[in-house]
Coordinates of C-alpha atoms in Angstrom, one line a residue:
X1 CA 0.0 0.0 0.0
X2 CA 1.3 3.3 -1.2
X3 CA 3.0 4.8 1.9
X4 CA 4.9 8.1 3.0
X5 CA 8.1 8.7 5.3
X6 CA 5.1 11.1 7.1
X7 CA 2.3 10.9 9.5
X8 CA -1.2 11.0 8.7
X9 CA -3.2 14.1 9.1
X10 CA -6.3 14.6 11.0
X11 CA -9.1 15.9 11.9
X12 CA -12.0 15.5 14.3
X13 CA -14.0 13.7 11.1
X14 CA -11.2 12.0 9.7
X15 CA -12.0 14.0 6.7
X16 CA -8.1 14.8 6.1
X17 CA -8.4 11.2 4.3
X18 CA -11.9 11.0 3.6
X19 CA -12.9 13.8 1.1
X20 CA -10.1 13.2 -1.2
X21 CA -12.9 12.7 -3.8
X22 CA -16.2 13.8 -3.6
X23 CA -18.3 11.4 -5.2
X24 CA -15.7 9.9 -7.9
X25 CA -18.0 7.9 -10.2
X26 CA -19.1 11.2 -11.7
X27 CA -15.7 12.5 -12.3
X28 CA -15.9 13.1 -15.7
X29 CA -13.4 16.3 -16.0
X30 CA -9.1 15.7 -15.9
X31 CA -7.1 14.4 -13.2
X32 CA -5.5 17.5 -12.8
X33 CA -8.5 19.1 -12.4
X34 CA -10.0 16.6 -9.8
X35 CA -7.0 16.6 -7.6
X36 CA -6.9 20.4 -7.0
X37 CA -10.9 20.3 -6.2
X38 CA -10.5 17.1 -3.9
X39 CA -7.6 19.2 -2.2
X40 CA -9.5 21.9 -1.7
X41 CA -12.6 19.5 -0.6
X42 CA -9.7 18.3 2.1
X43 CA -8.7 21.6 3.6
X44 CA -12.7 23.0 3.7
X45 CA -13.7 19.9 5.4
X46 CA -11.3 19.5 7.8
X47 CA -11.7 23.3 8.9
X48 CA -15.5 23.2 8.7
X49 CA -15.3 19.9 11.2
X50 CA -12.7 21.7 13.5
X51 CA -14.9 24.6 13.9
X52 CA -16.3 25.0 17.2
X53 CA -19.1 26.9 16.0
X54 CA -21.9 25.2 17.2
X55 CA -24.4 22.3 15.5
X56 CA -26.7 22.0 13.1
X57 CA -29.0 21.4 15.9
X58 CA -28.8 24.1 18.0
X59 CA -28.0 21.9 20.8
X60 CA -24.7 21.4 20.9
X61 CA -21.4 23.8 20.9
X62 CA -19.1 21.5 18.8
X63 CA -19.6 19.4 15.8
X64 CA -17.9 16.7 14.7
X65 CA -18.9 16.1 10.8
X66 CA -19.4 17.9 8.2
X67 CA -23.6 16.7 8.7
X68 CA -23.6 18.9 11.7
X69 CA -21.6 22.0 10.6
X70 CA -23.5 25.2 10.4
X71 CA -21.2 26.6 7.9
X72 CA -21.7 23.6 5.5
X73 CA -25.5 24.5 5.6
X74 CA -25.1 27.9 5.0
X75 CA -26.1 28.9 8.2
X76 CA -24.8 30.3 11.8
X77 CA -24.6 28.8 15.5
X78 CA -27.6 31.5 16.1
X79 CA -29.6 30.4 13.4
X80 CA -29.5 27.6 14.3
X81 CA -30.5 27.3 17.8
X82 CA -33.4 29.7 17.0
X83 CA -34.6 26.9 14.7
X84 CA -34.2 24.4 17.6
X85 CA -36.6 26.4 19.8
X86 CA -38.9 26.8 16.9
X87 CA -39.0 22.9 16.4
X88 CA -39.2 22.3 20.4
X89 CA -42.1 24.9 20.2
X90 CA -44.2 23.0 17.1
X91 CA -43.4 19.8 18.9
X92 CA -44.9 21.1 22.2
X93 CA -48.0 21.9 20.1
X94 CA -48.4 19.4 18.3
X95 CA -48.0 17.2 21.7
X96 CA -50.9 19.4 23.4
X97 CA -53.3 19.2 20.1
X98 CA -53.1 15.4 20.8
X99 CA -54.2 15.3 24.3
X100 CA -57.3 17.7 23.2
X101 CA -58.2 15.0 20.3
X102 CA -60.8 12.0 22.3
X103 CA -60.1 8.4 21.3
X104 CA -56.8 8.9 20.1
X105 CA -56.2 4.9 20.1
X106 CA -59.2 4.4 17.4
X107 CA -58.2 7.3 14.7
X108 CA -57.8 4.9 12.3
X109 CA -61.5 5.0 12.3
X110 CA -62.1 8.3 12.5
X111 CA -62.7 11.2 10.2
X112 CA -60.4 14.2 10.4
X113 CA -60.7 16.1 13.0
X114 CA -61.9 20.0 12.4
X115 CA -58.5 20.9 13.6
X116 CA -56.3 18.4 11.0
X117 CA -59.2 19.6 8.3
X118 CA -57.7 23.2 8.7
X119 CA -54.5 22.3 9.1
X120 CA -54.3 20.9 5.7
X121 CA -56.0 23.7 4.4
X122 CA -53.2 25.6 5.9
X123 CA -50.7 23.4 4.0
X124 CA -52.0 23.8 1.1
X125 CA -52.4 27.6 0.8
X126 CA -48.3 27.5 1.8
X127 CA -47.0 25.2 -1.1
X128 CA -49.4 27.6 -3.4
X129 CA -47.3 30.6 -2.4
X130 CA -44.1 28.6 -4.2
X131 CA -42.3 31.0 -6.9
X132 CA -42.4 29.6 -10.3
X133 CA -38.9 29.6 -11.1
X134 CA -35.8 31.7 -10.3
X135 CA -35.0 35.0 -11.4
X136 CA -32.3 36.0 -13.5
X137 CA -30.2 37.3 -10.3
X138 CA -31.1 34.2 -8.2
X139 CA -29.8 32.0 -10.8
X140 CA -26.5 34.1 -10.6
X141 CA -26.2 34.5 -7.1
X142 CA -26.9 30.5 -7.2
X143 CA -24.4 29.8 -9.6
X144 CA -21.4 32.5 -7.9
X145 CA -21.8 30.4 -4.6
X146 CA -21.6 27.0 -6.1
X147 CA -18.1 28.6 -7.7
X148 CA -17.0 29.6 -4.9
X149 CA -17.4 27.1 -2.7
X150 CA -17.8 24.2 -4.8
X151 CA -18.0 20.8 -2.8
X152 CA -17.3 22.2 0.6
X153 CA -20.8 23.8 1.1
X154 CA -24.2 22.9 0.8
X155 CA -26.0 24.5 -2.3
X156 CA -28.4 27.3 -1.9
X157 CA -32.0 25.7 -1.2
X158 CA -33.8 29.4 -1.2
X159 CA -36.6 29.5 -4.0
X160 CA -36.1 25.9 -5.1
X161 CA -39.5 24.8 -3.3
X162 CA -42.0 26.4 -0.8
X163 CA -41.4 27.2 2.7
X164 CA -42.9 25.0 4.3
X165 CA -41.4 22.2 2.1
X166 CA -37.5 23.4 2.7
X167 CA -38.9 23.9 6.2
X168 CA -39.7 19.8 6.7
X169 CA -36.3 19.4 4.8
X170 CA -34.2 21.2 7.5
X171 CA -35.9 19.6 10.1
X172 CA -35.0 16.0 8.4
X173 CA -31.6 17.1 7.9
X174 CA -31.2 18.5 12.1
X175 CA -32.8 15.4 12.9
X176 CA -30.4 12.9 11.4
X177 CA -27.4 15.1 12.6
X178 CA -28.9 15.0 16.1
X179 CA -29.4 10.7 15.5
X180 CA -25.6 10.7 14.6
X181 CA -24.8 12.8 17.5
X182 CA -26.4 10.1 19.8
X183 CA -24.6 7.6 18.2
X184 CA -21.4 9.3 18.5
X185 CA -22.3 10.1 22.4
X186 CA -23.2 6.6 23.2
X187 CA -20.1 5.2 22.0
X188 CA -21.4 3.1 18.6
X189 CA -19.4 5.8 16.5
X190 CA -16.0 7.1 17.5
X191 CA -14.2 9.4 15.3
X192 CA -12.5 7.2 12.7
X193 CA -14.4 4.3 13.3
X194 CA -15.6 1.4 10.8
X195 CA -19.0 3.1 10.0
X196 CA -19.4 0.9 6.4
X197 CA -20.7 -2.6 8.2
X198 CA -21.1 -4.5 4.9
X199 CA -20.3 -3.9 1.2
X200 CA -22.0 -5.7 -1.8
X201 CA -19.2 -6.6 -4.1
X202 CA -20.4 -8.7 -7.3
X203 CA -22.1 -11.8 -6.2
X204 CA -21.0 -11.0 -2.6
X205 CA -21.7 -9.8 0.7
X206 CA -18.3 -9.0 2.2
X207 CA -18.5 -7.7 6.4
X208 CA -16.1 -4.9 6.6
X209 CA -13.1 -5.0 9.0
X210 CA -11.6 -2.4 9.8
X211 CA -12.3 1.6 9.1
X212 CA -11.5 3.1 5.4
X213 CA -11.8 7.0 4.6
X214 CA -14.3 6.9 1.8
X215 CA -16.3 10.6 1.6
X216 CA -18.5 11.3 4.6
X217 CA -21.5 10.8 2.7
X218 CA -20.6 7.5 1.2
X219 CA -19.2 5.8 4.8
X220 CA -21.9 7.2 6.7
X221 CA -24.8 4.9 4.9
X222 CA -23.2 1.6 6.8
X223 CA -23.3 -0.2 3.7
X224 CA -21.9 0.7 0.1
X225 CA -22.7 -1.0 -3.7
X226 CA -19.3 -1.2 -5.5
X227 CA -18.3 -2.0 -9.5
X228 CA -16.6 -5.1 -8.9
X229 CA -14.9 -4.2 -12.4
X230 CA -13.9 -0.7 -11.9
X231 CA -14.4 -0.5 -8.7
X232 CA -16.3 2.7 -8.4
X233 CA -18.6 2.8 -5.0
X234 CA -22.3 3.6 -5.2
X235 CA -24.9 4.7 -2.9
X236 CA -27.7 2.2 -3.5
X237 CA -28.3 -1.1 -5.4
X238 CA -30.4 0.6 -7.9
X239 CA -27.3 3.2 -9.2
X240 CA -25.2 0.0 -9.2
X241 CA -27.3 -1.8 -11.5
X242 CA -27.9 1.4 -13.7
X243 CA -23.9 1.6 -13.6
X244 CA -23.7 -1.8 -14.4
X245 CA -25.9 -1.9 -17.4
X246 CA -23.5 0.7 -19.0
X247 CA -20.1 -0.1 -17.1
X248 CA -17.5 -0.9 -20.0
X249 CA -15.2 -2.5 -17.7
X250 CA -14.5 -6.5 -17.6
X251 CA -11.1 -6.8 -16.0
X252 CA -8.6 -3.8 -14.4
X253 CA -7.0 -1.3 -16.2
X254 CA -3.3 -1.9 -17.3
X255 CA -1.3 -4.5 -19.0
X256 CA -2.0 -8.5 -18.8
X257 CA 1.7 -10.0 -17.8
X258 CA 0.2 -13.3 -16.6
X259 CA -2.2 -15.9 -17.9
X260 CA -2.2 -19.8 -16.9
X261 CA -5.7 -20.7 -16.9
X262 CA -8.6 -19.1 -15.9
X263 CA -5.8 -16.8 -13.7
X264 CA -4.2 -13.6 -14.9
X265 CA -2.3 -11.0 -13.3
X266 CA -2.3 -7.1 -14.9
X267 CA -0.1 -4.6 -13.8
X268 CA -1.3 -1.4 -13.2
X269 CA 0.3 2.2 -13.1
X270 CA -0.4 4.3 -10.8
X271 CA 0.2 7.3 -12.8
X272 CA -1.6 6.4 -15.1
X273 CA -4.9 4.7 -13.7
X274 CA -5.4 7.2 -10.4
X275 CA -8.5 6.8 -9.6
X276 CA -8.5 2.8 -10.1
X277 CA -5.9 2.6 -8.1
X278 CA -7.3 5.3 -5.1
X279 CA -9.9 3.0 -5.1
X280 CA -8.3 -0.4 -5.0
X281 CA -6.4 1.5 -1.8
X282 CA -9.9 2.3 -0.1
X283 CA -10.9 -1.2 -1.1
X284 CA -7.9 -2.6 0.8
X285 CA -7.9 -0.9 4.1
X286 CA -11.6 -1.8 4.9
X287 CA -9.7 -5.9 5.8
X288 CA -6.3 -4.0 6.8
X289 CA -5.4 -2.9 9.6
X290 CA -1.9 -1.8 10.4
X291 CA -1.7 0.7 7.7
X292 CA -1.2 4.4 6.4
X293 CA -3.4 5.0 4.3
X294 CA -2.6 8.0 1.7
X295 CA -3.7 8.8 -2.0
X296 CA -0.2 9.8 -4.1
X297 CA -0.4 6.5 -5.9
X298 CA 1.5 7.9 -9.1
X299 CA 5.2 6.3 -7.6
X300 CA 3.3 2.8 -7.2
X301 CA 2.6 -0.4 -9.7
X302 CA -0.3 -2.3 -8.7
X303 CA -0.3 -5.9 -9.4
X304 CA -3.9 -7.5 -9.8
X305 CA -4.9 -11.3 -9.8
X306 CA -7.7 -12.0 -11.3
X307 CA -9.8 -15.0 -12.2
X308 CA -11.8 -14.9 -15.1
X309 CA -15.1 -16.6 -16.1
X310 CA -17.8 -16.1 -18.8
X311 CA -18.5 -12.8 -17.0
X312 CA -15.1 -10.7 -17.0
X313 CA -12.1 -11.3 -14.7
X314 CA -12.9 -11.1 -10.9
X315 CA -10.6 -9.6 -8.1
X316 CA -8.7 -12.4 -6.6
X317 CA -6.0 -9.9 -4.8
X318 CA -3.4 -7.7 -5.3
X319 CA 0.4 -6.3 -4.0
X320 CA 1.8 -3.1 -5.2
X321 CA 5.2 -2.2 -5.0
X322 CA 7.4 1.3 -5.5
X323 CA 8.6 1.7 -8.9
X324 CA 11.9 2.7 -7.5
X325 CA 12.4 1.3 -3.6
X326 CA 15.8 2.6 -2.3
X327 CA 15.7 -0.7 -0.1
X328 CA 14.5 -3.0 -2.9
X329 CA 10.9 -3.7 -1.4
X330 CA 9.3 -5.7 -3.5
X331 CA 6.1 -5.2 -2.0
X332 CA 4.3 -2.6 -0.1
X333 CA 0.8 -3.9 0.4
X334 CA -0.6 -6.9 -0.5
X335 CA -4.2 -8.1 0.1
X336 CA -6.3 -11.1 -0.8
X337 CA -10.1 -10.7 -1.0
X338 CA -11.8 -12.1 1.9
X339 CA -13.7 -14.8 -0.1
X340 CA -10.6 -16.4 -1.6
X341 CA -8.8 -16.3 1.5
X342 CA -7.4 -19.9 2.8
X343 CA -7.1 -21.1 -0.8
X344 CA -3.6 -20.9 -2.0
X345 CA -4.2 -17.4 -3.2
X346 CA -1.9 -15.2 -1.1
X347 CA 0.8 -17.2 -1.4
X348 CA 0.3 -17.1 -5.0
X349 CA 0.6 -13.5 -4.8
X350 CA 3.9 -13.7 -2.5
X351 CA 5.7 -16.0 -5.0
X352 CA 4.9 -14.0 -8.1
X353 CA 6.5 -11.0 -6.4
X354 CA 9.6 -13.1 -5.7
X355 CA 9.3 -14.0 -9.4
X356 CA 9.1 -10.2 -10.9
X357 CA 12.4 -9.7 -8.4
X358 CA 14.1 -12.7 -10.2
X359 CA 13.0 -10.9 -13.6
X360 CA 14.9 -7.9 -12.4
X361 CA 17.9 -9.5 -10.9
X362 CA 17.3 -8.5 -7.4
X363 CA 16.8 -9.8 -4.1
X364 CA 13.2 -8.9 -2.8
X365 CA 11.7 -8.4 1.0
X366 CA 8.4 -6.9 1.4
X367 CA 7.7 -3.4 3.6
X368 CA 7.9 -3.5 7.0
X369 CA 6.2 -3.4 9.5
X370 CA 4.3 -6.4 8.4
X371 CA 0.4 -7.1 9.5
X372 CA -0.2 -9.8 11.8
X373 CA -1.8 -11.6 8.8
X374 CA 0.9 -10.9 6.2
X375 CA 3.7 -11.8 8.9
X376 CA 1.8 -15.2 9.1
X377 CA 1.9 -15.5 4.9
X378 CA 5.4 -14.3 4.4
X379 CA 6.8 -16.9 7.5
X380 CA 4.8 -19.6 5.5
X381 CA 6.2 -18.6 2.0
X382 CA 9.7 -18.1 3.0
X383 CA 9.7 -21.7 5.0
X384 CA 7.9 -23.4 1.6
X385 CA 10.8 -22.0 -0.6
X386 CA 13.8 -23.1 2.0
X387 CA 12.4 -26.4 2.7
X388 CA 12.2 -26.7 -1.0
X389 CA 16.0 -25.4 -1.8
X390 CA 17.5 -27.8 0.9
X391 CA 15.4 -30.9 -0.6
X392 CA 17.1 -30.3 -4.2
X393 CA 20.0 -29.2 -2.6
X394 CA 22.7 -31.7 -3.2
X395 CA 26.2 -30.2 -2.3
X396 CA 28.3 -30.3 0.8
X397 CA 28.7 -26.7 1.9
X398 CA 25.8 -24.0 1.6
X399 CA 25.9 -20.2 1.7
X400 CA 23.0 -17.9 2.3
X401 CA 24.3 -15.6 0.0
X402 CA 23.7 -18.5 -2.7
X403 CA 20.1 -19.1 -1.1
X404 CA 19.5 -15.4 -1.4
X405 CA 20.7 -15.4 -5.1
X406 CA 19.4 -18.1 -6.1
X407 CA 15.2 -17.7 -4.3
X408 CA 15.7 -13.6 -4.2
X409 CA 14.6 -14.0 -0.9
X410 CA 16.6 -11.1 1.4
X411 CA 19.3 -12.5 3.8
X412 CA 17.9 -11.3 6.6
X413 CA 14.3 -13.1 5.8
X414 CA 16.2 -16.6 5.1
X415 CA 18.0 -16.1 8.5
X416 CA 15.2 -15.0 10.4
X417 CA 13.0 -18.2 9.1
X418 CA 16.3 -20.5 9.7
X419 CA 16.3 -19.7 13.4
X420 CA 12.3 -20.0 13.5
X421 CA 12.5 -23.4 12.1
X422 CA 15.4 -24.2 14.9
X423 CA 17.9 -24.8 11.7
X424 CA 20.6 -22.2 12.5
X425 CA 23.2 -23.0 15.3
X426 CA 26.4 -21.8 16.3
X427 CA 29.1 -24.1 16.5
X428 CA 33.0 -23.2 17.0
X429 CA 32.9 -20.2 15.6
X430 CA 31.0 -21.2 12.6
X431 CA 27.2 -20.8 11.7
X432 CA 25.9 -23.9 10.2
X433 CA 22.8 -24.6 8.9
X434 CA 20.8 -28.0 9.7
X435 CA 19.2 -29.8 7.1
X436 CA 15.7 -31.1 9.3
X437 CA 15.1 -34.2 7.4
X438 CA 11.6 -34.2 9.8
X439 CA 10.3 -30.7 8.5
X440 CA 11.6 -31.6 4.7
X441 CA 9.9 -35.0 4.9
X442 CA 6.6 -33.5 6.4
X443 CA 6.8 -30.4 3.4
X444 CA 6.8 -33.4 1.2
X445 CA 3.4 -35.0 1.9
X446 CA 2.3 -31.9 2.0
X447 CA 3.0 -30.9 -1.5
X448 CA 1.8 -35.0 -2.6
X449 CA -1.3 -34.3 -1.2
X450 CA -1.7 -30.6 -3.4
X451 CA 0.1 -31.9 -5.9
X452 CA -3.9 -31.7 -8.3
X453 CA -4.0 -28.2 -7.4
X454 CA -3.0 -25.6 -9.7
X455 CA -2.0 -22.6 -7.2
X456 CA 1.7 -22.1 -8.0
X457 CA 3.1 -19.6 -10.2
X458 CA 4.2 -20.6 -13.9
X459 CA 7.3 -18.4 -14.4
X460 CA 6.7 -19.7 -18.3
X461 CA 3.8 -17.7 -18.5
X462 CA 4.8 -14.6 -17.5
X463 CA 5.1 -11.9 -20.2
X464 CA 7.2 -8.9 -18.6
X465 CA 10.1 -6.1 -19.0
X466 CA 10.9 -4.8 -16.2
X467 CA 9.6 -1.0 -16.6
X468 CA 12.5 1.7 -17.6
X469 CA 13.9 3.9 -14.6
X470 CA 12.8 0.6 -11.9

């Protein structure tokens, strides 16, 4: 996963990460374009949810999203707690005209009351009094505001409907900031914490993890509809299948380098395919947990593994890796989809990095700090391929220099996995390494018994020059 020798920033929202794009599926304008307005979006947001001026509410003297900012609304602290006492005041009506009504359990059978006949009558005349359209100098006043402020304000509602309609709309909206409030209060939402529960990814339901930053709006619904093609994230199930229906997209962006099978690998640019790539990152960190998460994904390749039926090519997993890694990291994050984990699939993954670093000549190690998980993968991987080199080996004398050459595993990994396995000692002077006939002779029935299975790497079919400058 793309990663910076900085910290994170952050806000009270998390919205430092989060509004980095503002609804990306219709970006339809350049890149360069998009990433000065999602900066901007950034800065806005995170000042508009440090603000301490007030709620949306009225009842509170801080916010802590965008939901509840005044400022976002286009209104102030003071507007807004006059509107609280308004709504306290219709409730405590409206509370009191219920008492006066007899038989309130049995108004199903009942005819409107003289009371609720007026009232409608009085609802009426107010949606009458709605202007026809906008003038000339609402329309410019409309359009200056959304110039100025683009993304990071709500647009003006004045005009756009009657009264008493934007009326039931503002309550809605202080309602729902005052439910989120509650949440937040109560503990079920911390700042920065996993608000998407569930995500409907092709023909899957996959429970979320851990917390990602997708936009406010988007990680506030709990559950999010996502192009398991392009990977674009939607609100509902009804834009998905309208996106869908028209979505070009049958496998990721990028060059095909691998095919054995129904399994292909592409390599992605960063550069090149941004917002594929954001979004693979977002993707990731809702089942990672130990990581960084930032959005300059130009100096990164993405490697994706795919398998492919009548339908397109499906997202098996993926590792990405620096284009140029002072330290020779051959992977910064790598990830396996949830519903091919346990298969054979991430250690696919880890040997076809180690294969792309025996392309290149080099000896590989992937980023550190490793995840719990991908410390797990990597200790299996790097005992599979020693257990493997000591079984063929047949000379008298061994080097890890000649392992390392000869695997592209990094010294220090074959060292550290020597001393795990108990095969390293010290002995007059001299480091020697063991040869465990037990452990070599219990990798071997291992391997008979997967010997039908087809999840190793086929260096013959891979099709790839290493990329100029890497």
């Amino acid at each position: 996963m793309p990663r910076r020798k900085r910290n994170a920033g952050s806000s009270s929202d998390g919205t430092e990460d989060s509004d980095f794009s503002t609804d990306l599926e219709h970006t339809d304008s350049s890149e360069s374009d998009g990433t000065s307005r999602r900066s901007a979006v950034t800065r806005s947001s995170a000042r508009l949810s440090q603000s301490s001026q007030g709620h949306l509410t009225g009842k509170h003297e801080r916010h802590f999203s965008i939901s509840g900012c005044p400022l976002y609304h286009n209104l102030s602290a003071d507007e807004c707690k006059v509107r609280a006492q308004s709504r306290d005041k219709q409730i405590e009506e409206r509370t009191l005209s219920h008492r006066q009504d007899d038989n309130r359990h049995a108004t199903r059978h009942q005819a409107p009351t003289e009371r609720q006949l007026r009232y409608k009558e009085k609802v009426a005349e107010l949606r009458k009094k709605r202007n026809s359209g906008l003038s000339k100098e609402q329309k410019e006043k409309y359009m200056e505001h959304r110039q100025t402020y683009g993304n990071t304000r709500e647009p003006l509602l004045e005009n756009l409907t009657s009264e008493y309609d934007l009326d039931l709309f503002r309550r809605a909206q202080a309602r729902a900031s005052e439910d989120l409030e509650k949440l937040r209060l109560q503990g079920q939402i911390t700042e920065g914490s996993n608000m998407i529960k569930t995500i409907a990814f092709g023909r899957y339901e996959l429970d979320t993890w851990y917390h990602s930053p997708y936009p406010e709006e988007y990680a506030r619904l709990g559950r999010l509809y996502m192009c398991e093609f392009c990977l674009k994230y939607m609100k509902s199930q009804t834009i998905l299948r309208r996106h869908m229906a028209k979505c070009v997209w049958k496998h990721p962006p990028g060059d095909e380098i691998y095919r054995k099978g129904s399994i292909s690998v592409f390599e992605v640019d960063g550069k090149k395919n941004k917002i594929y790539c954001q979004n693979l990152c977002l993707l990731a960190k809702l089942f990672l947990d130990h990581k960084t998460l930032y959005y300059d994904v130009e100096p990164f390749l993405f490697y994706v593994m795919t398998e492919a039926d009548n339908t397109g090519c499906h997202l098996i997993g993926y590792f990405s890796k620096e284009k140029n890694s002072f330290l020779n990291y051959n992977v910064s994050c790598i990830l396996t989809m949830p519903q091919y984990m346990r298969q054979g699939y991430g250690k696919m993954l880890i040997d076809f990095s180690y294969l792309l670093s025996k392309v290149e000549e080099k000896v590989g190690s992937p980023e550190r700090p490793l995840s719990d998980l991908g410390l797990i993968s990597y200790r299996s991987y790097w005992k599979e391929v020693l257990l493997r080199y000591l079984h063929n080996f047949q000379g008298k004398e061994i080097s890890i220099k000649e392992i390392s050459q000869e695997t592209a595993v990094n010294p220090v990994d074959i060292v550290s996995t020597l001393q795990a396995l108990q095969m390293l000692k010290y002995w007059k002077g001299k480091h020697l390494v063991l040869k465990r006939q037990d452990l070599i002779d219990e990798w071997i029935a291992k391997e008979a018994k997967r010997s039908n299975s087809n999840k190793t790497m086929d260096p013959s079919c891979l099709k790839w020059t290493p990329p100029k400058g890497t």
